[in-house]
């Protein structure tokens, strides 16, 4: 394509279209002409620079010193959605400036207006003795019992306080520096890109909320694809137990196709360095799974937790613990 005017028209259109394409189609488009090849490689570079595609407060880059994969492809959501409300396409790698972080307020998923339920504190009063949204059972770090799943209560959509409230520390997106690093045997993994203090909030496990029937159906398919090495499934099942030990609530979150950076957290056989915590917003029925630093972490450390009986790693696959 010799004509500079034609070439610039192709580049302009490419800027609009290419960010919508999945990797295979992007690669195919790149073979069409030189202008498209240049635009496609710019899209690839921008994708590799931010797994969160501008939807978190800080970019989360991919880092691959192992093979030629520049990034992992999935649709990004900073918070969980019902499967019905999640989209099937999303642009990624546009040349426009990043939009601001997650939208406020976050959607309520329970189907009921939560305006009747919540505290009446102003933002700087929340968390005090008068606040109805304080979890009296959380320990000093707010993480609950060591070793198991912690629990925490935060202000919700019906509370009078706003986004800056101190009792919403898991609701402002991923505010610590992270990167997604390629490993030889485990695929991608999530790493701290700065030192983190014990108890610091890292990220929520966001994805599609599924019914148990849909989760079982997808799990069967994922197990098959994973056994053939064609997929890294990220469907997690959380069971909230009564003190009697009987399961009382099952929450299925699938981050395989629509999710956030937590989908890159690998399994650790020794418990890992992340503390999983079930966070419930005032007035909200469904808990959210959030991860906090279980101890002080150094820059570069891989973040991991024990999948336990969560069916994230299909049976029969080996567990690697390389750094
Ligand atoms: C939630 S994903 C984690 C991110 C994944 N490594 C990737 O590349 O997208 C879970 C999958 O990662 C792999 N995985 C996680 N922890 C592992 C480990 N310790 N050893 C081997 N594979 C692991 C398994 O394929 C598992 O199904």
mmCIF file of C-alpha atoms and ligand atoms in Angstrom:
data_model
loop_
_atom_site.group_PDB
_atom_site.id
_atom_site.type_symbol
_atom_site.label_atom_id
_atom_site.label_comp_id
_atom_site.label_asym_id
_atom_site.label_seq_id
_atom_site.Cartn_x
_atom_site.Cartn_y
_atom_site.Cartn_z
ATOM 1 C CA UNK A 1 0.000 0.000 0.000
ATOM 2 C CA UNK A 2 2.074 2.944 -1.342
ATOM 3 C CA UNK A 3 -0.427 5.839 -0.979
ATOM 4 C CA UNK A 4 0.118 7.629 2.397
ATOM 5 C CA UNK A 5 -3.535 8.856 2.501
ATOM 6 C CA UNK A 6 -4.851 5.297 2.055
ATOM 7 C CA UNK A 7 -2.402 4.037 4.634
ATOM 8 C CA UNK A 8 -3.520 6.597 7.208
ATOM 9 C CA UNK A 9 -7.209 5.790 6.523
ATOM 10 C CA UNK A 10 -6.412 2.091 7.115
ATOM 11 C CA UNK A 11 -4.627 2.963 10.369
ATOM 12 C CA UNK A 12 -7.565 5.094 11.542
ATOM 13 C CA UNK A 13 -10.087 2.324 10.882
ATOM 14 C CA UNK A 14 -7.740 -0.248 12.390
ATOM 15 C CA UNK A 15 -7.637 1.756 15.643
ATOM 16 C CA UNK A 16 -11.421 1.341 15.883
ATOM 17 C CA UNK A 17 -11.703 -2.291 14.826
ATOM 18 C CA UNK A 18 -8.573 -4.190 15.933
ATOM 19 C CA UNK A 19 -9.039 -3.717 19.713
ATOM 20 C CA UNK A 20 -12.267 -5.761 19.424
ATOM 21 C CA UNK A 21 -10.532 -8.788 17.908
ATOM 22 C CA UNK A 22 -9.414 -11.897 19.799
ATOM 23 C CA UNK A 23 -5.713 -12.831 19.313
ATOM 24 C CA UNK A 24 -6.206 -15.237 16.356
ATOM 25 C CA UNK A 25 -8.225 -12.676 14.365
ATOM 26 C CA UNK A 26 -5.761 -9.931 15.276
ATOM 27 C CA UNK A 27 -2.918 -12.107 13.962
ATOM 28 C CA UNK A 28 -4.877 -12.791 10.754
ATOM 29 C CA UNK A 29 -5.564 -9.061 10.238
ATOM 30 C CA UNK A 30 -1.847 -8.343 10.671
ATOM 31 C CA UNK A 31 -1.021 -10.414 7.598
ATOM 32 C CA UNK A 32 -3.205 -8.251 5.286
ATOM 33 C CA UNK A 33 -0.895 -5.263 4.754
ATOM 34 C CA UNK A 34 1.955 -3.322 6.340
ATOM 35 C CA UNK A 35 -0.311 -0.637 7.882
ATOM 36 C CA UNK A 36 -2.469 -3.286 9.555
ATOM 37 C CA UNK A 37 0.621 -5.148 10.784
ATOM 38 C CA UNK A 38 1.862 -1.990 12.502
ATOM 39 C CA UNK A 39 -1.563 -1.286 14.067
ATOM 40 C CA UNK A 40 -1.950 -4.893 15.238
ATOM 41 C CA UNK A 41 1.452 -4.906 16.906
ATOM 42 C CA UNK A 42 0.592 -1.603 18.659
ATOM 43 C CA UNK A 43 -2.646 -3.205 19.950
ATOM 44 C CA UNK A 44 -0.662 -6.253 21.148
ATOM 45 C CA UNK A 45 1.850 -4.038 22.962
ATOM 46 C CA UNK A 46 -0.935 -2.073 24.688
ATOM 47 C CA UNK A 47 -2.684 -5.310 25.721
ATOM 48 C CA UNK A 48 0.560 -6.673 27.192
ATOM 49 C CA UNK A 49 0.989 -3.404 29.113
ATOM 50 C CA UNK A 50 -2.295 -3.726 31.022
ATOM 51 C CA UNK A 51 -4.254 -6.915 31.732
ATOM 52 C CA UNK A 52 -6.910 -4.727 33.375
ATOM 53 C CA UNK A 53 -7.371 -2.605 30.214
ATOM 54 C CA UNK A 54 -7.706 0.609 32.217
ATOM 55 C CA UNK A 55 -10.496 -0.680 34.446
ATOM 56 C CA UNK A 56 -8.409 -0.750 37.647
ATOM 57 C CA UNK A 57 -6.715 2.221 39.327
ATOM 58 C CA UNK A 58 -3.254 0.989 38.189
ATOM 59 C CA UNK A 59 -2.150 -0.885 35.043
ATOM 60 C CA UNK A 60 -1.258 -4.583 35.547
ATOM 61 C CA UNK A 61 1.358 -5.583 32.932
ATOM 62 C CA UNK A 62 2.145 -9.050 31.542
ATOM 63 C CA UNK A 63 5.745 -10.185 31.823
ATOM 64 C CA UNK A 64 6.910 -13.178 29.786
ATOM 65 C CA UNK A 65 10.524 -14.347 29.761
ATOM 66 C CA UNK A 66 9.565 -17.959 29.006
ATOM 67 C CA UNK A 67 7.799 -18.195 25.640
ATOM 68 C CA UNK A 68 6.325 -15.951 22.956
ATOM 69 C CA UNK A 69 2.800 -15.423 24.394
ATOM 70 C CA UNK A 70 2.420 -11.660 24.935
ATOM 71 C CA UNK A 71 -0.794 -11.803 27.010
ATOM 72 C CA UNK A 72 -3.747 -13.979 28.055
ATOM 73 C CA UNK A 73 -7.082 -13.191 26.427
ATOM 74 C CA UNK A 74 -10.286 -12.853 28.473
ATOM 75 C CA UNK A 75 -12.910 -10.157 29.125
ATOM 76 C CA UNK A 76 -12.121 -7.942 32.116
ATOM 77 C CA UNK A 77 -14.530 -7.026 34.888
ATOM 78 C CA UNK A 78 -13.404 -5.361 38.145
ATOM 79 C CA UNK A 79 -16.423 -6.796 40.014
ATOM 80 C CA UNK A 80 -18.539 -9.930 39.701
ATOM 81 C CA UNK A 81 -21.521 -9.984 37.360
ATOM 82 C CA UNK A 82 -24.349 -12.400 36.783
ATOM 83 C CA UNK A 83 -23.660 -14.561 33.717
ATOM 84 C CA UNK A 84 -26.683 -12.995 31.988
ATOM 85 C CA UNK A 85 -25.382 -9.449 32.390
ATOM 86 C CA UNK A 86 -21.807 -10.064 31.229
ATOM 87 C CA UNK A 87 -20.913 -8.999 27.684
ATOM 88 C CA UNK A 88 -19.440 -11.190 24.994
ATOM 89 C CA UNK A 89 -17.043 -8.625 23.523
ATOM 90 C CA UNK A 90 -14.901 -5.800 24.864
ATOM 91 C CA UNK A 91 -12.279 -3.594 23.194
ATOM 92 C CA UNK A 92 -8.725 -4.050 24.508
ATOM 93 C CA UNK A 93 -5.621 -2.222 23.367
ATOM 94 C CA UNK A 94 -7.190 1.062 22.149
ATOM 95 C CA UNK A 95 -4.911 4.047 21.692
ATOM 96 C CA UNK A 96 -7.208 6.360 23.685
ATOM 97 C CA UNK A 97 -6.290 7.413 27.222
ATOM 98 C CA UNK A 98 -7.236 5.034 30.012
ATOM 99 C CA UNK A 99 -10.695 5.716 31.447
ATOM 100 C CA UNK A 100 -10.839 6.151 35.236
ATOM 101 C CA UNK A 101 -10.936 3.088 37.541
ATOM 102 C CA UNK A 102 -14.052 1.055 38.480
ATOM 103 C CA UNK A 103 -17.415 2.805 38.258
ATOM 104 C CA UNK A 104 -19.151 3.835 41.460
ATOM 105 C CA UNK A 105 -21.518 2.731 42.850
ATOM 106 C CA UNK A 106 -21.002 -0.948 42.110
ATOM 107 C CA UNK A 107 -23.980 -2.915 40.865
ATOM 108 C CA UNK A 108 -26.103 -4.821 43.372
ATOM 109 C CA UNK A 109 -26.583 -8.414 42.303
ATOM 110 C CA UNK A 110 -29.184 -9.651 44.672
ATOM 111 C CA UNK A 111 -32.172 -8.334 42.764
ATOM 112 C CA UNK A 112 -33.484 -6.289 45.697
ATOM 113 C CA UNK A 113 -32.983 -2.581 46.265
ATOM 114 C CA UNK A 114 -30.562 -2.290 49.179
ATOM 115 C CA UNK A 115 -31.477 1.306 50.042
ATOM 116 C CA UNK A 116 -33.376 0.192 53.151
ATOM 117 C CA UNK A 117 -30.374 -1.606 54.585
ATOM 118 C CA UNK A 118 -27.180 0.134 55.716
ATOM 119 C CA UNK A 119 -25.632 2.552 58.188
ATOM 120 C CA UNK A 120 -26.378 6.250 58.453
ATOM 121 C CA UNK A 121 -22.808 7.308 59.310
ATOM 122 C CA UNK A 122 -20.882 9.941 57.410
ATOM 123 C CA UNK A 123 -17.767 8.583 55.645
ATOM 124 C CA UNK A 124 -15.286 9.517 58.390
ATOM 125 C CA UNK A 125 -17.438 7.975 61.166
ATOM 126 C CA UNK A 126 -17.847 4.519 59.616
ATOM 127 C CA UNK A 127 -16.203 1.667 61.439
ATOM 128 C CA UNK A 128 -16.787 3.276 64.871
ATOM 129 C CA UNK A 129 -18.877 1.757 67.690
ATOM 130 C CA UNK A 130 -22.116 3.302 66.361
ATOM 131 C CA UNK A 131 -21.657 1.911 62.848
ATOM 132 C CA UNK A 132 -23.987 -0.993 62.056
ATOM 133 C CA UNK A 133 -21.614 -2.313 59.386
ATOM 134 C CA UNK A 134 -18.712 -3.327 61.613
ATOM 135 C CA UNK A 135 -17.836 -6.996 61.863
ATOM 136 C CA UNK A 136 -17.447 -7.684 65.573
ATOM 137 C CA UNK A 137 -15.965 -11.127 64.843
ATOM 138 C CA UNK A 138 -13.046 -9.989 62.644
ATOM 139 C CA UNK A 139 -9.607 -10.097 64.294
ATOM 140 C CA UNK A 140 -7.281 -7.110 64.730
ATOM 141 C CA UNK A 141 -6.159 -7.258 61.088
ATOM 142 C CA UNK A 142 -9.779 -7.679 60.007
ATOM 143 C CA UNK A 143 -8.997 -10.992 58.337
ATOM 144 C CA UNK A 144 -10.694 -13.532 60.572
ATOM 145 C CA UNK A 145 -9.213 -16.842 61.723
ATOM 146 C CA UNK A 146 -5.677 -17.724 60.568
ATOM 147 C CA UNK A 147 -5.418 -20.642 58.163
ATOM 148 C CA UNK A 148 -9.078 -20.842 57.152
ATOM 149 C CA UNK A 149 -11.360 -18.489 55.295
ATOM 150 C CA UNK A 150 -11.743 -15.126 57.055
ATOM 151 C CA UNK A 151 -14.891 -13.034 57.033
ATOM 152 C CA UNK A 152 -15.473 -9.327 56.985
ATOM 153 C CA UNK A 153 -18.411 -6.950 56.732
ATOM 154 C CA UNK A 154 -18.245 -3.696 54.799
ATOM 155 C CA UNK A 155 -20.590 -0.826 54.059
ATOM 156 C CA UNK A 156 -22.876 -1.367 51.091
ATOM 157 C CA UNK A 157 -25.067 0.352 48.510
ATOM 158 C CA UNK A 158 -27.677 1.405 51.084
ATOM 159 C CA UNK A 159 -25.210 3.101 53.458
ATOM 160 C CA UNK A 160 -25.105 6.884 53.695
ATOM 161 C CA UNK A 161 -21.301 7.022 53.416
ATOM 162 C CA UNK A 162 -19.657 7.341 49.986
ATOM 163 C CA UNK A 163 -16.777 5.704 48.107
ATOM 164 C CA UNK A 164 -14.099 7.199 50.384
ATOM 165 C CA UNK A 165 -15.494 5.434 53.498
ATOM 166 C CA UNK A 166 -12.789 3.542 55.420
ATOM 167 C CA UNK A 167 -15.081 0.541 55.760
ATOM 168 C CA UNK A 168 -14.996 -0.179 52.029
ATOM 169 C CA UNK A 169 -11.400 -1.198 51.633
ATOM 170 C CA UNK A 170 -12.144 -3.965 49.113
ATOM 171 C CA UNK A 171 -14.435 -1.824 46.929
ATOM 172 C CA UNK A 172 -12.025 0.522 45.200
ATOM 173 C CA UNK A 173 -10.403 -1.968 42.843
ATOM 174 C CA UNK A 174 -6.787 -3.188 42.733
ATOM 175 C CA UNK A 175 -4.807 -0.344 44.279
ATOM 176 C CA UNK A 176 -1.494 -2.215 44.765
ATOM 177 C CA UNK A 177 1.092 -2.772 42.027
ATOM 178 C CA UNK A 178 0.841 -6.250 40.515
ATOM 179 C CA UNK A 179 2.119 -7.987 37.390
ATOM 180 C CA UNK A 180 1.178 -11.192 35.565
ATOM 181 C CA UNK A 181 4.257 -13.378 35.030
ATOM 182 C CA UNK A 182 4.621 -16.384 32.703
ATOM 183 C CA UNK A 183 5.920 -19.625 34.284
ATOM 184 C CA UNK A 184 7.299 -22.606 32.444
ATOM 185 C CA UNK A 185 4.988 -25.186 34.039
ATOM 186 C CA UNK A 186 2.075 -23.297 35.583
ATOM 187 C CA UNK A 187 1.237 -20.817 32.824
ATOM 188 C CA UNK A 188 0.569 -17.273 34.031
ATOM 189 C CA UNK A 189 0.829 -16.316 37.703
ATOM 190 C CA UNK A 190 0.075 -13.145 39.667
ATOM 191 C CA UNK A 191 3.024 -11.417 41.380
ATOM 192 C CA UNK A 192 3.452 -8.456 43.720
ATOM 193 C CA UNK A 193 5.216 -5.615 41.884
ATOM 194 C CA UNK A 194 5.868 -3.763 45.154
ATOM 195 C CA UNK A 195 6.360 -4.754 48.805
ATOM 196 C CA UNK A 196 3.039 -5.388 50.581
ATOM 197 C CA UNK A 197 2.301 -5.317 54.300
ATOM 198 C CA UNK A 198 0.434 -8.075 56.146
ATOM 199 C CA UNK A 199 -3.303 -7.414 55.993
ATOM 200 C CA UNK A 200 -3.086 -5.216 52.882
ATOM 201 C CA UNK A 201 -5.973 -5.759 50.462
ATOM 202 C CA UNK A 202 -4.769 -7.229 47.155
ATOM 203 C CA UNK A 203 -7.788 -8.037 44.982
ATOM 204 C CA UNK A 204 -11.240 -9.543 44.784
ATOM 205 C CA UNK A 205 -11.926 -12.773 42.866
ATOM 206 C CA UNK A 206 -14.261 -11.290 40.254
ATOM 207 C CA UNK A 207 -16.020 -13.161 37.477
ATOM 208 C CA UNK A 208 -19.455 -14.457 36.549
ATOM 209 C CA UNK A 209 -21.771 -15.608 39.345
ATOM 210 C CA UNK A 210 -23.240 -18.935 38.212
ATOM 211 C CA UNK A 211 -26.059 -21.134 39.401
ATOM 212 C CA UNK A 212 -24.788 -24.476 40.670
ATOM 213 C CA UNK A 213 -26.369 -26.218 37.677
ATOM 214 C CA UNK A 214 -24.512 -23.958 35.211
ATOM 215 C CA UNK A 215 -21.286 -24.262 37.246
ATOM 216 C CA UNK A 216 -21.425 -28.074 37.088
ATOM 217 C CA UNK A 217 -22.065 -27.965 33.342
ATOM 218 C CA UNK A 218 -19.140 -25.606 32.705
ATOM 219 C CA UNK A 219 -16.860 -27.535 35.068
ATOM 220 C CA UNK A 220 -17.365 -30.756 33.078
ATOM 221 C CA UNK A 221 -16.421 -28.953 29.869
ATOM 222 C CA UNK A 222 -13.432 -27.187 31.490
ATOM 223 C CA UNK A 223 -12.117 -30.459 32.953
ATOM 224 C CA UNK A 224 -12.118 -31.986 29.482
ATOM 225 C CA UNK A 225 -10.403 -28.991 27.860
ATOM 226 C CA UNK A 226 -7.883 -28.657 30.719
ATOM 227 C CA UNK A 227 -6.957 -32.346 30.553
ATOM 228 C CA UNK A 228 -6.194 -31.836 26.856
ATOM 229 C CA UNK A 229 -4.060 -28.793 27.801
ATOM 230 C CA UNK A 230 -6.412 -26.424 25.957
ATOM 231 C CA UNK A 231 -7.593 -24.276 28.878
ATOM 232 C CA UNK A 232 -6.646 -22.985 32.338
ATOM 233 C CA UNK A 233 -10.005 -22.985 34.104
ATOM 234 C CA UNK A 234 -10.742 -20.387 36.764
ATOM 235 C CA UNK A 235 -14.111 -21.512 38.121
ATOM 236 C CA UNK A 236 -14.101 -21.348 41.896
ATOM 237 C CA UNK A 237 -16.692 -22.806 44.265
ATOM 238 C CA UNK A 238 -16.998 -21.270 47.726
ATOM 239 C CA UNK A 239 -18.955 -22.990 50.444
ATOM 240 C CA UNK A 240 -19.960 -20.950 53.465
ATOM 241 C CA UNK A 241 -20.401 -23.215 56.473
ATOM 242 C CA UNK A 242 -22.656 -23.044 59.492
ATOM 243 C CA UNK A 243 -20.894 -23.467 62.852
ATOM 244 C CA UNK A 244 -22.276 -27.036 62.796
ATOM 245 C CA UNK A 245 -20.037 -27.706 59.763
ATOM 246 C CA UNK A 246 -22.886 -28.241 57.317
ATOM 247 C CA UNK A 247 -22.582 -26.311 54.069
ATOM 248 C CA UNK A 248 -25.207 -23.582 53.958
ATOM 249 C CA UNK A 249 -24.345 -21.381 50.975
ATOM 250 C CA UNK A 250 -22.552 -22.301 47.753
ATOM 251 C CA UNK A 251 -21.229 -19.484 45.579
ATOM 252 C CA UNK A 252 -19.826 -20.269 42.116
ATOM 253 C CA UNK A 253 -17.631 -17.623 40.458
ATOM 254 C CA UNK A 254 -16.267 -18.289 36.981
ATOM 255 C CA UNK A 255 -13.388 -16.038 35.902
ATOM 256 C CA UNK A 256 -12.356 -18.212 32.958
ATOM 257 C CA UNK A 257 -13.809 -16.031 30.191
ATOM 258 C CA UNK A 258 -14.912 -12.940 32.136
ATOM 259 C CA UNK A 259 -12.899 -12.039 35.220
ATOM 260 C CA UNK A 260 -10.244 -9.886 36.815
ATOM 261 C CA UNK A 261 -6.569 -10.421 37.678
ATOM 262 C CA UNK A 262 -7.391 -12.882 40.467
ATOM 263 C CA UNK A 263 -7.911 -15.468 37.703
ATOM 264 C CA UNK A 264 -4.101 -15.653 37.463
ATOM 265 C CA UNK A 265 -3.529 -16.651 41.099
ATOM 266 C CA UNK A 266 -1.982 -20.114 41.199
ATOM 267 C CA UNK A 267 -2.444 -22.833 43.790
ATOM 268 C CA UNK A 268 0.033 -23.257 46.623
ATOM 269 C CA UNK A 269 0.440 -26.626 48.337
ATOM 270 C CA UNK A 270 1.673 -25.005 51.573
ATOM 271 C CA UNK A 271 -1.235 -22.595 52.059
ATOM 272 C CA UNK A 272 0.295 -19.689 50.135
ATOM 273 C CA UNK A 273 0.760 -16.062 51.090
ATOM 274 C CA UNK A 274 -2.757 -14.773 50.480
ATOM 275 C CA UNK A 275 -5.548 -14.886 53.028
ATOM 276 C CA UNK A 276 -8.934 -15.532 51.400
ATOM 277 C CA UNK A 277 -11.726 -13.571 53.102
ATOM 278 C CA UNK A 278 -15.471 -13.650 52.469
ATOM 279 C CA UNK A 279 -16.591 -10.025 52.424
ATOM 280 C CA UNK A 280 -20.248 -9.188 52.777
ATOM 281 C CA UNK A 281 -21.516 -5.700 52.006
ATOM 282 C CA UNK A 282 -24.319 -4.439 54.234
ATOM 283 C CA UNK A 283 -27.655 -5.299 52.657
ATOM 284 C CA UNK A 284 -26.124 -7.785 50.218
ATOM 285 C CA UNK A 285 -26.900 -11.503 50.251
ATOM 286 C CA UNK A 286 -23.979 -12.780 48.182
ATOM 287 C CA UNK A 287 -20.519 -12.649 49.762
ATOM 288 C CA UNK A 288 -17.461 -11.662 47.698
ATOM 289 C CA UNK A 289 -14.160 -13.548 47.837
ATOM 290 C CA UNK A 290 -11.302 -11.144 48.545
ATOM 291 C CA UNK A 291 -7.566 -11.696 49.027
ATOM 292 C CA UNK A 292 -5.348 -9.957 51.573
ATOM 293 C CA UNK A 293 -1.593 -10.331 52.150
ATOM 294 C CA UNK A 294 -1.293 -13.070 54.801
ATOM 295 C CA UNK A 295 2.185 -11.803 55.759
ATOM 296 C CA UNK A 296 4.623 -9.121 54.650
ATOM 297 C CA UNK A 297 5.498 -9.745 50.990
ATOM 298 C CA UNK A 298 8.539 -8.633 49.038
ATOM 299 C CA UNK A 299 8.452 -7.146 45.549
ATOM 300 C CA UNK A 300 8.400 -9.843 42.879
ATOM 301 C CA UNK A 301 6.916 -12.597 45.094
ATOM 302 C CA UNK A 302 4.331 -14.828 43.440
ATOM 303 C CA UNK A 303 0.906 -14.555 45.090
ATOM 304 C CA UNK A 304 -0.796 -17.873 45.829
ATOM 305 C CA UNK A 305 -3.394 -19.489 48.023
ATOM 306 C CA UNK A 306 -4.457 -23.053 48.667
ATOM 307 C CA UNK A 307 -7.300 -23.947 46.320
ATOM 308 C CA UNK A 308 -8.307 -26.514 48.969
ATOM 309 C CA UNK A 309 -11.346 -28.329 47.740
ATOM 310 C CA UNK A 310 -12.163 -25.450 45.388
ATOM 311 C CA UNK A 311 -12.128 -27.178 41.993
ATOM 312 C CA UNK A 312 -9.695 -24.855 40.288
ATOM 313 C CA UNK A 313 -7.099 -27.457 39.347
ATOM 314 C CA UNK A 314 -8.600 -30.399 37.489
ATOM 315 C CA UNK A 315 -7.893 -33.750 39.127
ATOM 316 C CA UNK A 316 -4.839 -35.608 37.885
ATOM 317 C CA UNK A 317 -2.821 -32.545 36.862
ATOM 318 C CA UNK A 318 0.542 -32.172 38.610
ATOM 319 C CA UNK A 319 1.079 -29.349 41.109
ATOM 320 C CA UNK A 320 4.188 -27.247 40.505
ATOM 321 C CA UNK A 321 5.699 -25.093 43.209
ATOM 322 C CA UNK A 322 8.557 -23.402 41.346
ATOM 323 C CA UNK A 323 9.176 -19.757 42.218
HETATM 324 C C1 LIG B 1 -7.044 -19.952 38.179
HETATM 325 S S1 LIG B 1 -5.981 -20.565 36.972
HETATM 326 C C2 LIG B 1 -4.446 -19.833 37.428
HETATM 327 C C3 LIG B 1 -3.791 -19.115 36.264
HETATM 328 C C4 LIG B 1 -3.205 -20.029 35.214
HETATM 329 N N1 LIG B 1 -1.874 -20.472 35.611
HETATM 330 C C5 LIG B 1 -3.176 -19.400 33.826
HETATM 331 O O1 LIG B 1 -2.186 -19.516 33.112
HETATM 332 O O2 LIG B 1 -4.194 -18.782 33.451
HETATM 333 C C6 LIG B 1 -5.879 -22.213 37.508
HETATM 334 C C7 LIG B 1 -5.083 -23.108 36.595
HETATM 335 O O3 LIG B 1 -3.679 -22.806 36.690
HETATM 336 C C8 LIG B 1 -2.914 -23.994 36.734
HETATM 337 N N2 LIG B 1 -2.244 -24.076 38.063
HETATM 338 C C9 LIG B 1 -2.525 -23.335 39.143
HETATM 339 N N3 LIG B 1 -1.696 -23.633 40.162
HETATM 340 C C10 LIG B 1 -0.874 -24.601 39.726
HETATM 341 C C11 LIG B 1 0.192 -25.328 40.320
HETATM 342 N N4 LIG B 1 0.592 -25.106 41.563
HETATM 343 N N5 LIG B 1 0.814 -26.254 39.569
HETATM 344 C C12 LIG B 1 0.423 -26.492 38.284
HETATM 345 N N6 LIG B 1 -0.559 -25.836 37.666
HETATM 346 C C13 LIG B 1 -1.219 -24.899 38.373
HETATM 347 C C14 LIG B 1 -3.876 -25.135 36.494
HETATM 348 O O4 LIG B 1 -3.923 -25.354 35.104
HETATM 349 C C15 LIG B 1 -5.195 -24.555 36.969
HETATM 350 O O5 LIG B 1 -6.286 -25.174 36.351
#
